[in-house]
């Protein structure tokens, strides 16, 4: 586009704009003067200034047309009936889509039912919880009433410790009740000492009896213990109960079937070990004892 064409187009645009402004001015001048008289005009509070009339409000646009629920339901039922009627004429793909739509509808109904069940269960749980809370509150209320009754019956009870009941206000007959303080009555202190002493005697007697029973049982069991005094006798009795074998007859060089000789030989082994005459390389008992005496 050339420069002259652009200038002509710009001038035409300015002329049209001026004409629009002039037409608007003529239209405004033709309107009747509706402003409030000057004596009633209060700047910022009431009325309109010179050259300004009452503003004209624009009319609200009508909303979009929305279908009613009844019409929607009718359309859906009519479409479903048409589909059911025309199902035989549909292609296999459309029939498959129709079956899928039915399955989705079925699943939707099932999900609604499950949601309803869950809501009912949640409501039931809330009710049960509220019931438990109410029961606990009632039990607590009963306990409070019981404590208050005990306070009224016995002013020296343990539940009245925090109340600070003065002794001058306490009934003297009430000082020997089953629920009482452990401080204030000398009679109770004396009775308590006697009970403690008798309990100590009973406990000591019970301990002594249990100890004597354990000692008696240990005495009877000690008869079967092996000690240095009865060791030879125990070995002799054990060897007597053994059935003699071929090897045992090699020791028949003395009386009593060689048992004395076997014991003497074992005693000699013990002495050799104590004297350090064995070939194990370990120090003997006598060497250790002599070393301890020197140290």
CSV table of C-alpha atoms in Angstrom, one decimal:
chain,number,residue,atom,x,y,z
A,1,UNK,CA,0.0,0.0,0.0
A,2,UNK,CA,1.3,3.4,-0.9
A,3,UNK,CA,1.8,6.3,1.4
A,4,UNK,CA,-1.0,8.4,0.0
A,5,UNK,CA,-3.5,5.5,0.4
A,6,UNK,CA,-2.5,5.2,4.1
A,7,UNK,CA,-3.0,8.9,4.6
A,8,UNK,CA,-6.4,8.8,3.0
A,9,UNK,CA,-7.5,5.8,5.1
A,10,UNK,CA,-6.3,7.6,8.3
A,11,UNK,CA,-8.3,10.8,7.4
A,12,UNK,CA,-11.4,8.8,6.8
A,13,UNK,CA,-11.1,7.0,10.2
A,14,UNK,CA,-10.7,10.4,12.0
A,15,UNK,CA,-13.7,11.8,10.1
A,16,UNK,CA,-15.9,8.9,11.2
A,17,UNK,CA,-14.8,9.2,14.8
A,18,UNK,CA,-15.7,12.9,14.8
A,19,UNK,CA,-19.1,12.2,13.4
A,20,UNK,CA,-19.8,9.6,16.1
A,21,UNK,CA,-18.9,12.0,18.8
A,22,UNK,CA,-21.1,14.8,17.3
A,23,UNK,CA,-24.1,12.4,17.0
A,24,UNK,CA,-23.7,11.4,20.6
A,25,UNK,CA,-23.6,15.0,21.7
A,26,UNK,CA,-26.8,15.8,19.7
A,27,UNK,CA,-28.5,12.8,21.3
A,28,UNK,CA,-27.5,13.9,24.8
A,29,UNK,CA,-28.7,17.5,24.1
A,30,UNK,CA,-32.1,16.2,22.9
A,31,UNK,CA,-32.7,14.3,26.3
A,32,UNK,CA,-34.8,16.2,28.9
A,33,UNK,CA,-32.9,17.7,31.8
A,34,UNK,CA,-33.4,15.2,34.7
A,35,UNK,CA,-30.8,16.4,37.1
A,36,UNK,CA,-31.7,17.5,40.6
A,37,UNK,CA,-31.8,21.3,41.2
A,38,UNK,CA,-28.6,22.9,42.3
A,39,UNK,CA,-29.9,23.7,45.8
A,40,UNK,CA,-30.3,19.9,46.5
A,41,UNK,CA,-26.9,18.9,45.1
A,42,UNK,CA,-24.3,17.9,47.8
A,43,UNK,CA,-20.9,17.0,46.4
A,44,UNK,CA,-20.1,13.4,47.2
A,45,UNK,CA,-23.3,12.7,49.0
A,46,UNK,CA,-26.5,13.7,47.2
A,47,UNK,CA,-27.6,14.8,43.7
A,48,UNK,CA,-25.7,15.4,40.4
A,49,UNK,CA,-23.6,18.3,39.2
A,50,UNK,CA,-24.3,20.5,36.1
A,51,UNK,CA,-24.0,18.6,32.9
A,52,UNK,CA,-24.5,15.2,34.4
A,53,UNK,CA,-27.9,13.5,34.3
A,54,UNK,CA,-29.2,10.3,35.9
A,55,UNK,CA,-27.3,7.3,34.5
A,56,UNK,CA,-29.2,4.8,32.5
A,57,UNK,CA,-28.8,1.2,33.8
A,58,UNK,CA,-28.4,-1.5,31.2
A,59,UNK,CA,-31.0,-4.3,31.1
A,60,UNK,CA,-29.8,-7.7,32.3
A,61,UNK,CA,-29.3,-10.3,29.6
A,62,UNK,CA,-31.5,-13.3,29.7
A,63,UNK,CA,-29.8,-16.5,30.9
A,64,UNK,CA,-29.2,-19.4,28.7
A,65,UNK,CA,-32.0,-21.9,28.3
A,66,UNK,CA,-31.6,-25.0,30.5
A,67,UNK,CA,-33.5,-28.1,29.9
A,68,UNK,CA,-35.6,-29.4,32.7
A,69,UNK,CA,-34.9,-32.7,34.4
A,70,UNK,CA,-38.1,-34.3,33.2
A,71,UNK,CA,-37.2,-33.5,29.6
A,72,UNK,CA,-33.7,-34.9,30.0
A,73,UNK,CA,-35.1,-38.1,31.5
A,74,UNK,CA,-37.6,-38.4,28.7
A,75,UNK,CA,-34.9,-37.9,26.1
A,76,UNK,CA,-32.6,-40.5,27.8
A,77,UNK,CA,-35.5,-43.0,28.0
A,78,UNK,CA,-36.5,-42.4,24.4
A,79,UNK,CA,-32.9,-42.9,23.3
A,80,UNK,CA,-32.6,-46.0,25.3
A,81,UNK,CA,-35.8,-47.4,23.9
A,82,UNK,CA,-34.7,-46.5,20.3
A,83,UNK,CA,-31.4,-48.3,20.9
A,84,UNK,CA,-33.1,-51.4,22.3
A,85,UNK,CA,-35.4,-51.4,19.3
A,86,UNK,CA,-32.7,-50.8,16.8
A,87,UNK,CA,-30.1,-53.1,18.5
A,88,UNK,CA,-30.6,-55.9,16.0
A,89,UNK,CA,-29.9,-53.5,13.1
A,90,UNK,CA,-26.7,-52.1,14.7
A,91,UNK,CA,-23.2,-53.1,13.7
A,92,UNK,CA,-21.1,-55.3,16.0
A,93,UNK,CA,-19.0,-52.4,17.2
A,94,UNK,CA,-22.0,-50.3,18.1
A,95,UNK,CA,-23.6,-53.3,19.9
A,96,UNK,CA,-20.4,-53.8,21.9
A,97,UNK,CA,-20.4,-50.1,22.8
A,98,UNK,CA,-24.0,-50.4,23.9
A,99,UNK,CA,-23.2,-53.4,26.1
A,100,UNK,CA,-20.3,-51.5,27.6
A,101,UNK,CA,-22.6,-48.5,28.4
A,102,UNK,CA,-25.0,-50.9,30.2
A,103,UNK,CA,-22.1,-52.4,32.2
A,104,UNK,CA,-21.0,-48.9,33.2
A,105,UNK,CA,-24.5,-48.1,34.3
A,106,UNK,CA,-24.6,-51.3,36.3
A,107,UNK,CA,-21.3,-50.6,38.0
A,108,UNK,CA,-22.4,-47.0,38.7
A,109,UNK,CA,-25.5,-48.4,40.5
A,110,UNK,CA,-23.3,-50.9,42.5
A,111,UNK,CA,-20.9,-48.1,43.5
A,112,UNK,CA,-23.9,-46.0,44.7
A,113,UNK,CA,-25.1,-49.0,46.8
A,114,UNK,CA,-21.6,-49.5,48.3
A,115,UNK,CA,-21.3,-45.8,49.2
A,116,UNK,CA,-24.7,-45.9,50.9
A,117,UNK,CA,-23.6,-49.0,52.9
A,118,UNK,CA,-20.4,-47.2,53.9
A,119,UNK,CA,-22.3,-44.2,55.0
A,120,UNK,CA,-24.7,-46.3,57.1
A,121,UNK,CA,-21.7,-48.1,58.7
A,122,UNK,CA,-20.0,-44.8,59.5
A,123,UNK,CA,-23.2,-43.5,61.1
A,124,UNK,CA,-23.5,-46.7,63.1
A,125,UNK,CA,-19.9,-46.4,64.3
A,126,UNK,CA,-20.5,-42.8,65.4
A,127,UNK,CA,-23.6,-43.8,67.3
A,128,UNK,CA,-21.8,-46.6,69.0
A,129,UNK,CA,-19.0,-44.2,70.0
A,130,UNK,CA,-21.4,-41.7,71.3
A,131,UNK,CA,-23.1,-44.5,73.3
A,132,UNK,CA,-19.8,-45.5,74.8
A,133,UNK,CA,-19.0,-41.9,75.7
A,134,UNK,CA,-22.4,-41.5,77.4
A,135,UNK,CA,-21.8,-44.8,79.4
A,136,UNK,CA,-18.4,-43.6,80.5
A,137,UNK,CA,-19.9,-40.2,81.6
A,138,UNK,CA,-22.6,-42.0,83.6
A,139,UNK,CA,-20.0,-44.3,85.3
A,140,UNK,CA,-17.9,-41.2,86.2
A,141,UNK,CA,-20.9,-39.5,87.5
A,142,UNK,CA,-21.7,-42.5,89.7
A,143,UNK,CA,-18.1,-42.6,91.0
A,144,UNK,CA,-18.3,-38.9,91.9
A,145,UNK,CA,-21.6,-39.5,93.8
A,146,UNK,CA,-20.0,-42.4,95.7
A,147,UNK,CA,-17.0,-40.3,96.7
A,148,UNK,CA,-19.3,-37.6,97.9
A,149,UNK,CA,-21.3,-40.1,100.0
A,150,UNK,CA,-18.0,-41.4,101.5
A,151,UNK,CA,-17.0,-37.9,102.4
A,152,UNK,CA,-20.2,-37.3,104.1
A,153,UNK,CA,-20.1,-40.6,106.0
A,154,UNK,CA,-16.5,-40.4,107.2
A,155,UNK,CA,-14.7,-37.0,107.4
A,156,UNK,CA,-11.3,-38.6,108.2
A,157,UNK,CA,-11.3,-40.8,105.1
A,158,UNK,CA,-8.5,-40.8,102.5
A,159,UNK,CA,-10.7,-39.0,100.0
A,160,UNK,CA,-10.9,-36.0,102.4
A,161,UNK,CA,-7.1,-35.4,102.5
A,162,UNK,CA,-7.2,-32.5,100.1
A,163,UNK,CA,-10.3,-30.9,101.8
A,164,UNK,CA,-8.3,-30.1,105.0
A,165,UNK,CA,-11.0,-31.0,107.4
A,166,UNK,CA,-10.2,-29.6,110.9
A,167,UNK,CA,-10.1,-32.1,113.8
A,168,UNK,CA,-12.4,-29.9,115.9
A,169,UNK,CA,-15.2,-30.4,113.4
A,170,UNK,CA,-14.9,-34.2,113.3
A,171,UNK,CA,-17.2,-36.4,115.3
A,172,UNK,CA,-15.1,-38.5,117.9
A,173,UNK,CA,-17.2,-41.6,117.1
A,174,UNK,CA,-16.2,-41.4,113.5
A,175,UNK,CA,-12.4,-41.6,114.3
A,176,UNK,CA,-12.5,-45.4,114.5
A,177,UNK,CA,-14.2,-46.1,111.2
A,178,UNK,CA,-12.9,-48.5,108.6
A,179,UNK,CA,-11.9,-45.6,106.3
A,180,UNK,CA,-9.8,-43.2,108.4
A,181,UNK,CA,-6.6,-41.2,108.5
A,182,UNK,CA,-3.3,-42.8,109.6
A,183,UNK,CA,-2.1,-39.8,111.6
A,184,UNK,CA,-4.5,-38.3,114.1
A,185,UNK,CA,-5.7,-41.0,116.5
A,186,UNK,CA,-3.3,-42.4,119.1
A,187,UNK,CA,-5.5,-45.5,119.5
A,188,UNK,CA,-5.1,-46.3,115.9
A,189,UNK,CA,-1.3,-45.9,116.1
A,190,UNK,CA,-1.1,-48.3,119.0
A,191,UNK,CA,-3.3,-50.8,117.3
A,192,UNK,CA,-1.2,-50.5,114.1
A,193,UNK,CA,2.0,-51.2,116.0
A,194,UNK,CA,0.6,-54.3,117.5
A,195,UNK,CA,-0.6,-55.6,114.2
A,196,UNK,CA,2.8,-54.9,112.6
A,197,UNK,CA,4.6,-56.7,115.4
A,198,UNK,CA,2.4,-59.8,115.1
A,199,UNK,CA,2.9,-59.7,111.3
A,200,UNK,CA,6.6,-59.7,111.8
A,201,UNK,CA,6.5,-62.7,114.1
A,202,UNK,CA,4.3,-64.6,111.7
A,203,UNK,CA,6.6,-63.8,108.8
A,204,UNK,CA,9.7,-64.8,110.8
A,205,UNK,CA,8.1,-68.1,111.8
A,206,UNK,CA,7.1,-68.9,108.2
A,207,UNK,CA,10.6,-68.2,107.0
A,208,UNK,CA,12.1,-70.4,109.7
A,209,UNK,CA,9.8,-73.3,108.8
A,210,UNK,CA,10.6,-73.0,105.1
A,211,UNK,CA,14.3,-72.9,106.0
A,212,UNK,CA,14.1,-76.0,108.2
A,213,UNK,CA,12.2,-77.9,105.4
A,214,UNK,CA,15.0,-77.0,102.9
A,215,UNK,CA,17.7,-78.1,105.3
A,216,UNK,CA,15.9,-81.4,106.1
A,217,UNK,CA,15.6,-82.1,102.4
A,218,UNK,CA,19.2,-81.2,101.8
A,219,UNK,CA,20.2,-83.6,104.7
A,220,UNK,CA,18.4,-86.5,103.1
A,221,UNK,CA,19.9,-85.7,99.7
A,222,UNK,CA,23.4,-85.4,101.2
A,223,UNK,CA,23.5,-89.1,102.1
A,224,UNK,CA,24.1,-89.8,98.4
A,225,UNK,CA,26.8,-87.2,97.9
A,226,UNK,CA,30.4,-88.3,97.0
A,227,UNK,CA,32.9,-86.9,99.5
A,228,UNK,CA,36.6,-87.6,100.1
A,229,UNK,CA,35.6,-89.8,103.1
A,230,UNK,CA,33.3,-92.1,101.2
A,231,UNK,CA,34.9,-91.9,97.8
A,232,UNK,CA,36.7,-95.3,98.1
A,233,UNK,CA,33.6,-97.0,99.4
A,234,UNK,CA,31.5,-95.5,96.6
A,235,UNK,CA,34.0,-96.8,93.9
A,236,UNK,CA,34.2,-100.2,95.6
A,237,UNK,CA,30.4,-100.5,95.6
A,238,UNK,CA,30.3,-99.4,92.0
A,239,UNK,CA,32.9,-102.0,90.9
A,240,UNK,CA,31.1,-104.7,92.8
A,241,UNK,CA,28.0,-104.1,90.8
A,242,UNK,CA,29.9,-104.3,87.5
A,243,UNK,CA,29.8,-107.7,85.7
A,244,UNK,CA,33.3,-109.0,85.6
A,245,UNK,CA,34.9,-109.2,82.2
A,246,UNK,CA,38.0,-110.9,80.9
A,247,UNK,CA,40.2,-107.9,81.6
A,248,UNK,CA,39.1,-107.8,85.2
A,249,UNK,CA,40.6,-111.2,85.9
A,250,UNK,CA,44.1,-109.9,85.2
A,251,UNK,CA,44.0,-108.2,88.6
A,252,UNK,CA,43.3,-111.4,90.5
A,253,UNK,CA,46.6,-111.4,92.4
A,254,UNK,CA,45.2,-110.6,95.8
A,255,UNK,CA,42.1,-111.2,97.9
A,256,UNK,CA,38.6,-109.9,97.1
A,257,UNK,CA,38.8,-110.5,93.3
A,258,UNK,CA,41.5,-107.9,92.8
A,259,UNK,CA,39.4,-104.9,93.9
A,260,UNK,CA,41.9,-103.9,96.6
A,261,UNK,CA,44.8,-104.0,94.1
A,262,UNK,CA,42.8,-101.8,91.6
A,263,UNK,CA,42.1,-99.2,94.3
A,264,UNK,CA,45.8,-99.2,95.4
A,265,UNK,CA,46.8,-98.7,91.8
A,266,UNK,CA,44.4,-95.8,91.4
A,267,UNK,CA,45.7,-94.3,94.6
A,268,UNK,CA,49.3,-94.6,93.3
A,269,UNK,CA,48.2,-92.7,90.1
A,270,UNK,CA,46.8,-89.9,92.3
A,271,UNK,CA,50.0,-89.7,94.3
A,272,UNK,CA,52.2,-89.6,91.1
A,273,UNK,CA,50.1,-86.8,89.8
A,274,UNK,CA,50.5,-84.8,93.0
A,275,UNK,CA,54.2,-85.5,93.1
A,276,UNK,CA,54.7,-84.4,89.6
A,277,UNK,CA,56.1,-87.7,88.3
A,278,UNK,CA,53.7,-87.8,85.4
A,279,UNK,CA,54.9,-86.9,81.8
A,280,UNK,CA,52.2,-84.2,81.2
A,281,UNK,CA,54.7,-81.4,81.9
A,282,UNK,CA,52.3,-79.7,84.3
A,283,UNK,CA,53.4,-78.6,87.9
A,284,UNK,CA,52.2,-80.9,90.7
A,285,UNK,CA,50.0,-80.0,93.6
A,286,UNK,CA,52.9,-80.1,96.0
A,287,UNK,CA,55.0,-77.9,93.8
A,288,UNK,CA,52.2,-75.3,93.7
A,289,UNK,CA,51.8,-75.5,97.5
A,290,UNK,CA,55.5,-75.1,98.1
A,291,UNK,CA,55.6,-72.1,95.8
A,292,UNK,CA,52.7,-70.5,97.6
A,293,UNK,CA,54.4,-71.0,101.0
A,294,UNK,CA,57.6,-69.3,99.7
A,295,UNK,CA,55.6,-66.3,98.4
